[in-house]
XYZ file of C-alpha atoms in Angstrom:
88
model
C -27.484 67.935 72.254
C -28.110 71.693 72.596
C -24.714 72.495 70.992
C -25.512 70.272 68.027
C -28.851 72.030 67.461
C -27.254 75.503 67.996
C -24.522 74.533 65.422
C -27.153 73.422 62.853
C -29.102 76.718 63.454
C -26.026 78.862 62.977
C -25.031 76.970 59.821
C -28.565 77.390 58.464
C -28.467 81.101 59.144
C -25.128 81.458 57.435
C -26.462 79.612 54.354
C -29.619 81.698 54.261
C -27.628 84.869 54.664
C -25.265 83.970 51.873
C -27.999 82.983 49.450
C -29.824 86.169 50.282
C -26.749 88.309 49.636
C -26.083 86.470 46.315
C -29.664 87.062 45.130
C -29.591 90.656 46.175
C -26.210 91.213 44.431
C -27.409 89.577 41.240
C -30.567 91.786 41.250
C -28.369 94.842 41.835
C -26.326 94.056 38.776
C -29.431 93.383 36.737
C -30.902 96.660 37.859
C -27.771 98.546 37.021
C -27.594 96.986 33.587
C -31.280 97.737 32.977
C -30.944 101.320 34.096
C -27.881 102.013 31.943
C -29.450 100.319 28.880
C -32.691 102.257 29.222
C -31.051 105.721 29.572
C -31.623 106.149 25.858
C -35.369 105.690 26.338
C -35.390 108.979 28.233
C -34.886 110.769 24.917
C -36.532 108.316 22.582
C -39.880 107.918 24.274
C -43.003 109.544 22.978
C -42.635 112.121 25.726
C -39.534 112.933 27.741
C -41.697 112.837 30.856
C -42.512 109.074 30.337
C -38.821 108.211 29.741
C -37.762 110.242 32.790
C -40.345 108.527 34.951
C -38.947 105.084 33.921
C -35.375 106.282 34.716
C -36.346 107.525 38.142
C -38.259 104.284 38.952
C -35.215 102.264 38.013
C -32.771 104.348 40.030
C -35.088 104.191 43.099
C -35.336 100.400 42.743
C -31.522 100.279 42.820
C -31.469 102.377 45.985
C -33.926 99.952 47.638
C -31.803 96.945 46.713
C -28.680 98.663 48.051
C -30.343 99.472 51.299
C -31.599 95.815 51.578
C -27.971 94.575 51.128
C -26.729 97.141 53.724
C -29.452 96.202 56.197
C -28.722 92.434 55.860
C -24.967 92.938 56.396
C -25.497 95.327 59.350
C -27.952 92.999 61.051
C -25.745 89.885 60.742
C -22.572 91.825 61.894
C -24.552 92.986 64.907
C -25.897 89.512 65.437
C -22.432 87.958 65.257
C -21.100 90.455 67.857
C -23.988 89.762 70.126
C -23.475 85.930 69.952
C -19.795 86.314 70.559
C -20.412 88.563 73.572
C -22.860 85.974 75.070
C -20.287 83.190 74.745
C -17.510 85.110 76.395
């Protein structure tokens, strides 16, 4: 019974991990597209300062999403190694 529950738990974690990575990857592509498409606003805004502020905000948002993806992947690789070591 415990093996069955453990298997369900591991499968649920894999599903949640995969969905999270897909959502983060899609948001990364949307962020990249948005940043590239708004580069022109840096020069066309009423002030260059306002356009530059938007550009910096978009780039920092991309960095946050990249770090989230990296953190999720690192965590689950570490978790997988830990689980495999426990079984051995």
